[in-house]
mmCIF file of C-alpha atoms and ligand atoms in Angstrom:
data_model
loop_
_atom_site.group_PDB
_atom_site.id
_atom_site.type_symbol
_atom_site.label_atom_id
_atom_site.label_comp_id
_atom_site.label_asym_id
_atom_site.label_seq_id
_atom_site.Cartn_x
_atom_site.Cartn_y
_atom_site.Cartn_z
ATOM 1 C CA MET T 241 -46.059 -79.955 122.274
ATOM 2 C CA LYS T 242 -46.253 -80.270 126.045
ATOM 3 C CA GLN T 243 -43.081 -80.875 128.052
ATOM 4 C CA SER T 244 -44.617 -84.076 129.466
ATOM 5 C CA THR T 245 -45.235 -85.357 125.934
ATOM 6 C CA ILE T 246 -41.622 -84.688 125.066
ATOM 7 C CA LEU T 247 -40.375 -86.535 128.141
ATOM 8 C CA ALA T 248 -42.604 -89.477 127.271
ATOM 9 C CA LEU T 249 -41.092 -89.538 123.784
ATOM 10 C CA ILE T 250 -37.453 -89.605 124.800
ATOM 11 C CA PRO T 251 -37.209 -93.422 125.025
ATOM 12 C CA PHE T 252 -38.585 -93.633 121.448
ATOM 13 C CA LEU T 253 -36.200 -90.940 120.271
ATOM 14 C CA ALA T 254 -33.312 -92.897 121.747
ATOM 15 C CA GLY T 255 -34.341 -95.848 119.584
ATOM 16 C CA VAL T 256 -35.424 -98.139 122.436
ATOM 17 C CA ASN T 257 -38.532 -98.991 120.471
ATOM 18 C CA SER T 258 -38.450 -100.245 116.928
ATOM 19 C CA LEU T 259 -42.087 -100.372 115.870
ATOM 20 C CA THR T 260 -42.223 -99.068 112.323
ATOM 21 C CA THR T 261 -45.060 -96.852 111.127
ATOM 22 C CA HIS T 262 -45.478 -97.182 107.385
ATOM 23 C CA GLN T 263 -48.568 -95.040 107.071
ATOM 24 C CA LYS T 264 -48.783 -91.295 107.158
ATOM 25 C CA PRO T 265 -50.978 -90.392 110.154
ATOM 26 C CA ALA T 266 -54.119 -88.315 109.503
ATOM 27 C CA ARG T 267 -52.329 -85.331 111.060
ATOM 28 C CA PHE T 268 -49.034 -84.696 112.782
ATOM 29 C CA ASP T 269 -47.059 -82.162 114.731
ATOM 30 C CA VAL T 270 -43.376 -81.515 114.185
ATOM 31 C CA MET T 271 -40.509 -81.354 116.654
ATOM 32 C CA ALA T 272 -36.778 -80.843 116.117
ATOM 33 C CA VAL T 273 -35.200 -84.164 117.124
ATOM 34 C CA SER T 274 -31.529 -83.799 116.205
ATOM 35 C CA ASP T 275 -28.878 -82.760 118.752
ATOM 36 C CA GLY T 276 -28.277 -79.042 119.058
ATOM 37 C CA PRO T 277 -29.774 -75.836 120.414
ATOM 38 C CA VAL T 278 -33.301 -76.498 119.073
ATOM 39 C CA GLN T 279 -33.601 -80.157 120.111
ATOM 40 C CA TYR T 280 -37.140 -81.090 121.320
ATOM 41 C CA ARG T 281 -38.577 -77.731 120.341
ATOM 42 C CA ALA T 282 -41.996 -77.847 118.673
ATOM 43 C CA LEU T 283 -42.605 -76.252 115.290
ATOM 44 C CA ALA T 284 -45.012 -73.317 115.646
ATOM 45 C CA THR T 285 -46.595 -71.025 113.064
ATOM 46 C CA SER T 286 -47.320 -67.370 113.710
ATOM 47 C CA ALA T 287 -47.905 -64.467 111.297
ATOM 48 C CA THR T 288 -47.333 -66.828 108.295
ATOM 49 C CA PHE T 289 -43.796 -67.727 109.481
ATOM 50 C CA PHE T 290 -42.541 -70.840 111.310
ATOM 51 C CA TRP T 291 -40.648 -70.833 114.601
ATOM 52 C CA LEU T 292 -38.900 -73.011 117.130
ATOM 53 C CA GLY T 293 -39.475 -71.344 120.482
ATOM 54 C CA LYS T 294 -38.720 -72.615 123.958
ATOM 55 C CA GLY T 295 -41.742 -74.263 125.624
ATOM 56 C CA ASP T 296 -45.402 -73.906 124.606
ATOM 57 C CA GLY T 297 -47.441 -70.984 123.387
ATOM 58 C CA TRP T 298 -45.723 -69.991 120.148
ATOM 59 C CA THR T 299 -48.544 -71.052 117.847
ATOM 60 C CA ASP T 300 -50.891 -68.251 116.844
ATOM 61 C CA SER T 301 -54.392 -69.308 115.782
ATOM 62 C CA HIS T 302 -57.751 -67.579 115.436
ATOM 63 C CA CYS T 303 -61.381 -68.583 115.871
ATOM 64 C CA PRO T 304 -64.294 -66.239 115.069
ATOM 65 C CA PRO T 305 -66.250 -64.825 118.070
ATOM 66 C CA ASN T 306 -69.555 -66.412 116.983
ATOM 67 C CA VAL T 307 -67.957 -69.868 116.843
ATOM 68 C CA GLU T 308 -66.211 -69.182 120.139
ATOM 69 C CA LYS T 309 -69.533 -68.158 121.724
ATOM 70 C CA ALA T 310 -71.096 -71.434 120.580
ATOM 71 C CA GLY T 311 -68.190 -73.330 122.219
ATOM 72 C CA ARG T 312 -67.195 -74.839 118.869
ATOM 73 C CA CYS T 313 -63.604 -73.678 118.478
ATOM 74 C CA PRO T 314 -60.985 -76.394 117.952
ATOM 75 C CA PRO T 315 -58.076 -76.343 120.427
ATOM 76 C CA GLY T 316 -55.769 -74.231 118.200
ATOM 77 C CA LYS T 317 -52.840 -74.450 120.614
ATOM 78 C CA ASP T 318 -50.441 -76.502 118.525
ATOM 79 C CA THR T 319 -49.249 -76.233 114.936
ATOM 80 C CA ILE T 320 -50.570 -79.343 113.202
ATOM 81 C CA LEU T 321 -50.036 -80.468 109.614
ATOM 82 C CA LYS T 322 -52.524 -82.682 107.786
ATOM 83 C CA ASP T 323 -49.982 -83.504 105.124
ATOM 84 C CA ALA T 324 -46.456 -82.371 104.294
ATOM 85 C CA HIS T 325 -47.599 -79.065 102.789
ATOM 86 C CA THR T 326 -50.967 -78.227 104.412
ATOM 87 C CA LEU T 327 -51.952 -76.972 107.878
ATOM 88 C CA ASP T 328 -54.793 -78.815 109.632
ATOM 89 C CA THR T 329 -57.549 -76.194 109.777
ATOM 90 C CA VAL T 330 -61.344 -75.874 109.550
ATOM 91 C CA VAL T 331 -60.944 -73.046 107.012
ATOM 92 C CA PRO T 332 -59.387 -75.009 104.164
ATOM 93 C CA GLY T 333 -56.276 -74.343 102.111
ATOM 94 C CA GLN T 334 -53.479 -72.989 104.320
ATOM 95 C CA VAL T 335 -50.589 -74.182 102.223
ATOM 96 C CA ILE T 336 -46.949 -74.342 103.324
ATOM 97 C CA TYR T 337 -44.378 -72.880 100.951
ATOM 98 C CA VAL T 338 -40.858 -71.483 100.773
ATOM 99 C CA ASP T 339 -40.495 -67.756 100.062
ATOM 100 C CA SER T 340 -37.744 -66.013 98.100
ATOM 101 C CA ASN T 341 -35.619 -65.677 101.291
ATOM 102 C CA TYR T 342 -35.923 -69.465 101.757
ATOM 103 C CA ALA T 343 -38.107 -68.954 104.841
ATOM 104 C CA VAL T 344 -40.825 -71.558 105.445
ATOM 105 C CA ARG T 345 -44.216 -69.794 105.212
ATOM 106 C CA ALA T 346 -47.953 -70.557 105.219
ATOM 107 C CA SER T 347 -50.600 -68.936 103.030
ATOM 108 C CA GLY T 348 -54.025 -67.731 104.070
ATOM 109 C CA PRO T 349 -56.380 -68.056 105.792
ATOM 110 C CA ASN T 350 -58.903 -67.197 103.086
ATOM 111 C CA SER T 351 -56.214 -66.215 100.651
ATOM 112 C CA THR T 352 -54.276 -68.247 98.148
ATOM 113 C CA HIS T 353 -51.727 -65.449 97.918
ATOM 114 C CA ILE T 354 -48.172 -66.731 97.878
ATOM 115 C CA ASP T 355 -45.256 -64.282 97.472
ATOM 116 C CA SER T 356 -43.710 -64.213 94.015
ATOM 117 C CA GLY T 357 -40.493 -66.200 93.733
ATOM 118 C CA SER T 358 -41.873 -68.806 96.135
ATOM 119 C CA GLU T 359 -41.655 -72.562 95.851
ATOM 120 C CA THR T 360 -44.663 -74.698 96.813
ATOM 121 C CA GLY T 361 -43.260 -78.200 96.158
ATOM 122 C CA GLY T 362 -40.489 -80.071 97.912
ATOM 123 C CA PHE T 363 -42.099 -80.968 101.253
ATOM 124 C CA LYS T 364 -42.719 -84.597 102.100
ATOM 125 C CA TYR T 365 -43.622 -86.926 104.928
ATOM 126 C CA VAL T 366 -41.320 -89.927 105.335
ATOM 127 C CA PRO T 367 -42.437 -92.802 107.600
ATOM 128 C CA GLY T 368 -39.986 -94.098 110.177
ATOM 129 C CA ASN T 369 -39.537 -95.966 113.439
ATOM 130 C CA ARG T 370 -42.144 -94.784 115.970
ATOM 131 C CA TYR T 371 -42.338 -91.408 114.279
ATOM 132 C CA GLY T 372 -41.965 -90.056 110.783
ATOM 133 C CA GLN T 373 -39.961 -87.220 109.400
ATOM 134 C CA TRP T 374 -41.047 -83.992 107.739
ATOM 135 C CA GLU T 375 -38.551 -83.340 104.991
ATOM 136 C CA TYR T 376 -37.734 -80.790 102.348
ATOM 137 C CA GLN T 377 -35.905 -81.370 99.098
ATOM 138 C CA GLY T 378 -34.755 -78.290 97.176
ATOM 139 C CA ASP T 379 -32.707 -77.719 94.080
ATOM 140 C CA GLY T 380 -29.272 -78.989 95.166
ATOM 141 C CA PHE T 381 -29.947 -78.905 98.925
ATOM 142 C CA ASP T 382 -32.267 -80.511 101.448
ATOM 143 C CA GLY T 383 -33.533 -80.277 104.993
ATOM 144 C CA PHE T 384 -34.354 -77.435 107.351
ATOM 145 C CA LEU T 385 -32.390 -74.699 109.042
ATOM 146 C CA ALA T 386 -33.097 -72.905 112.325
ATOM 147 C CA CYS T 387 -31.772 -69.349 112.418
ATOM 148 C CA PRO T 388 -31.525 -67.281 115.611
ATOM 149 C CA TYR T 389 -34.227 -64.591 115.700
ATOM 150 C CA ASN T 390 -34.303 -63.048 119.166
ATOM 151 C CA ASN T 391 -34.599 -64.056 122.822
ATOM 152 C CA GLY T 392 -33.574 -67.625 122.046
ATOM 153 C CA ILE T 393 -36.291 -68.060 119.423
ATOM 154 C CA TYR T 394 -35.281 -69.578 116.082
ATOM 155 C CA GLN T 395 -36.934 -69.009 112.709
ATOM 156 C CA VAL T 396 -37.341 -71.921 110.308
ATOM 157 C CA PHE T 397 -35.837 -71.853 106.812
ATOM 158 C CA VAL T 398 -34.964 -74.527 104.300
ATOM 159 C CA ASN T 399 -31.289 -75.430 104.268
ATOM 160 C CA SER T 400 -30.242 -73.369 101.239
ATOM 161 C CA PRO T 401 -26.830 -71.666 101.048
ATOM 162 C CA ASP T 402 -28.808 -68.585 99.943
ATOM 163 C CA ALA T 403 -31.176 -68.499 102.945
ATOM 164 C CA LYS T 404 -31.574 -64.953 104.268
ATOM 165 C CA PRO T 405 -32.184 -64.872 108.017
ATOM 166 C CA ARG T 406 -33.353 -61.605 109.580
ATOM 167 C CA GLN T 407 -31.060 -58.636 109.188
ATOM 168 C CA GLY T 408 -27.986 -58.795 111.405
ATOM 169 C CA VAL T 409 -28.051 -62.605 111.695
ATOM 170 C CA LYS T 410 -25.217 -64.426 109.936
ATOM 171 C CA LEU T 411 -26.118 -67.562 107.997
ATOM 172 C CA ASP T 412 -23.314 -69.501 109.714
ATOM 173 C CA THR T 413 -25.072 -69.055 113.076
ATOM 174 C CA CYS T 414 -28.041 -71.066 111.718
ATOM 175 C CA VAL T 415 -28.239 -74.769 112.557
ATOM 176 C CA PRO T 416 -29.615 -77.593 110.403
ATOM 177 C CA PHE T 417 -32.136 -79.795 112.195
ATOM 178 C CA THR T 418 -34.096 -82.991 111.653
ATOM 179 C CA ALA T 419 -37.874 -82.483 111.828
ATOM 180 C CA GLY T 420 -39.564 -85.420 113.558
ATOM 181 C CA ALA T 421 -43.260 -85.870 112.672
ATOM 182 C CA PHE T 422 -45.510 -87.260 115.410
ATOM 183 C CA GLU T 423 -49.097 -88.430 115.059
ATOM 184 C CA TYR T 424 -51.480 -85.923 116.627
ATOM 185 C CA ARG T 425 -54.813 -87.136 117.950
ATOM 186 C CA LEU T 426 -57.715 -84.698 117.909
ATOM 187 C CA PRO T 427 -60.282 -84.451 120.701
ATOM 188 C CA ALA T 428 -63.305 -86.512 119.563
ATOM 189 C CA ASN T 429 -65.577 -83.489 119.103
ATOM 190 C CA VAL T 430 -63.495 -81.499 116.597
ATOM 191 C CA THR T 431 -62.595 -82.010 112.937
ATOM 192 C CA ALA T 432 -59.335 -80.041 112.706
ATOM 193 C CA ALA T 433 -56.623 -78.834 115.068
ATOM 194 C CA ALA T 434 -57.406 -75.132 114.579
ATOM 195 C CA TRP T 435 -60.071 -72.936 112.976
ATOM 196 C CA GLU T 436 -57.323 -71.067 111.158
ATOM 197 C CA TYR T 437 -53.712 -70.106 111.828
HETATM 198 C C1 LIG Z 266 -65.200 -80.279 122.959
HETATM 199 O O1 LIG Z 266 -65.327 -80.725 124.290
HETATM 200 C C2 LIG Z 266 -64.681 -79.902 125.245
HETATM 201 C C3 LIG Z 266 -64.741 -80.579 126.601
HETATM 202 O O2 LIG Z 266 -66.063 -80.924 126.903
HETATM 203 C C4 LIG Z 266 -65.319 -78.507 125.231
HETATM 204 O O3 LIG Z 266 -64.680 -77.671 126.150
HETATM 205 C C5 LIG Z 266 -65.189 -77.936 123.827
HETATM 206 O O4 LIG Z 266 -65.841 -76.696 123.755
HETATM 207 C C6 LIG Z 266 -65.767 -78.860 122.793
HETATM 208 N N1 LIG Z 266 -65.466 -78.367 121.485
HETATM 209 C C7 LIG Z 266 -66.328 -78.415 120.479
HETATM 210 C C8 LIG Z 266 -65.807 -77.891 119.169
HETATM 211 O O5 LIG Z 266 -67.447 -78.853 120.568
HETATM 212 C C1 LIG Z 267 -61.808 -66.870 106.882
HETATM 213 O O1 LIG Z 267 -63.038 -67.445 106.523
HETATM 214 C C2 LIG Z 267 -63.691 -68.087 107.587
HETATM 215 C C3 LIG Z 267 -64.915 -68.818 107.020
HETATM 216 O O2 LIG Z 267 -65.697 -67.933 106.275
HETATM 217 C C4 LIG Z 267 -64.014 -67.078 108.672
HETATM 218 O O3 LIG Z 267 -64.653 -67.698 109.748
HETATM 219 C C5 LIG Z 267 -62.718 -66.405 109.132
HETATM 220 O O4 LIG Z 267 -62.981 -65.404 110.095
HETATM 221 C C6 LIG Z 267 -61.967 -65.803 107.960
HETATM 222 N N1 LIG Z 267 -60.667 -65.331 108.408
HETATM 223 C C7 LIG Z 267 -60.177 -64.130 108.133
HETATM 224 C C8 LIG Z 267 -58.823 -63.817 108.698
HETATM 225 O O5 LIG Z 267 -60.775 -63.299 107.438
#
């Protein structure tokens, strides 16, 4: 999400506006909205993992050269969800799941492979005032956790007491965060936010 978009959202985040959105938008991006070190950072997927980095450019997406040559690649710059557990892509079926370390992951593209010991349920979209919330409900815990990775980047986990951040990172340095879900509008000439992530 662009810095200017974030600035424009701050009045809504502060609750100045009270228009309620009851419908799930066709697609949405996610931003940490709770106070703390990851506030206003956009959720980004790269190499099947999910991250909260500082500023733009953390999303990794791909578009084949022949499609690129024809000028038909979708923007691919932001990580967009089309529902609580699916990425918004031209190549279908990139599903969001939780691996055995409680890290949030995405499958594919072109592969339904999901690590053994993974959990595919539990994600949901909850409507709210001006923006919705992306939520996770596990067995005896809920919500998301941001764990320090390196250079100020955080990796996204679900908020389990058994979450295993990267080696050398203590679980008590991770911070829970609220994941705001914001409607994302596509340019008129594309059908998904990315070819594939
Ligand atoms: C959509 O329109 C923009 C601006 O004209 C252009 O740069 C882009 O290549 C187009 N994308 C597709 C998929 O047609
Ligand atoms: C996945 O399949 C699509 C459609 O056939 C193709 O364009 C894309 O390059 C494939 N991606 C990978 C990583 O193989």
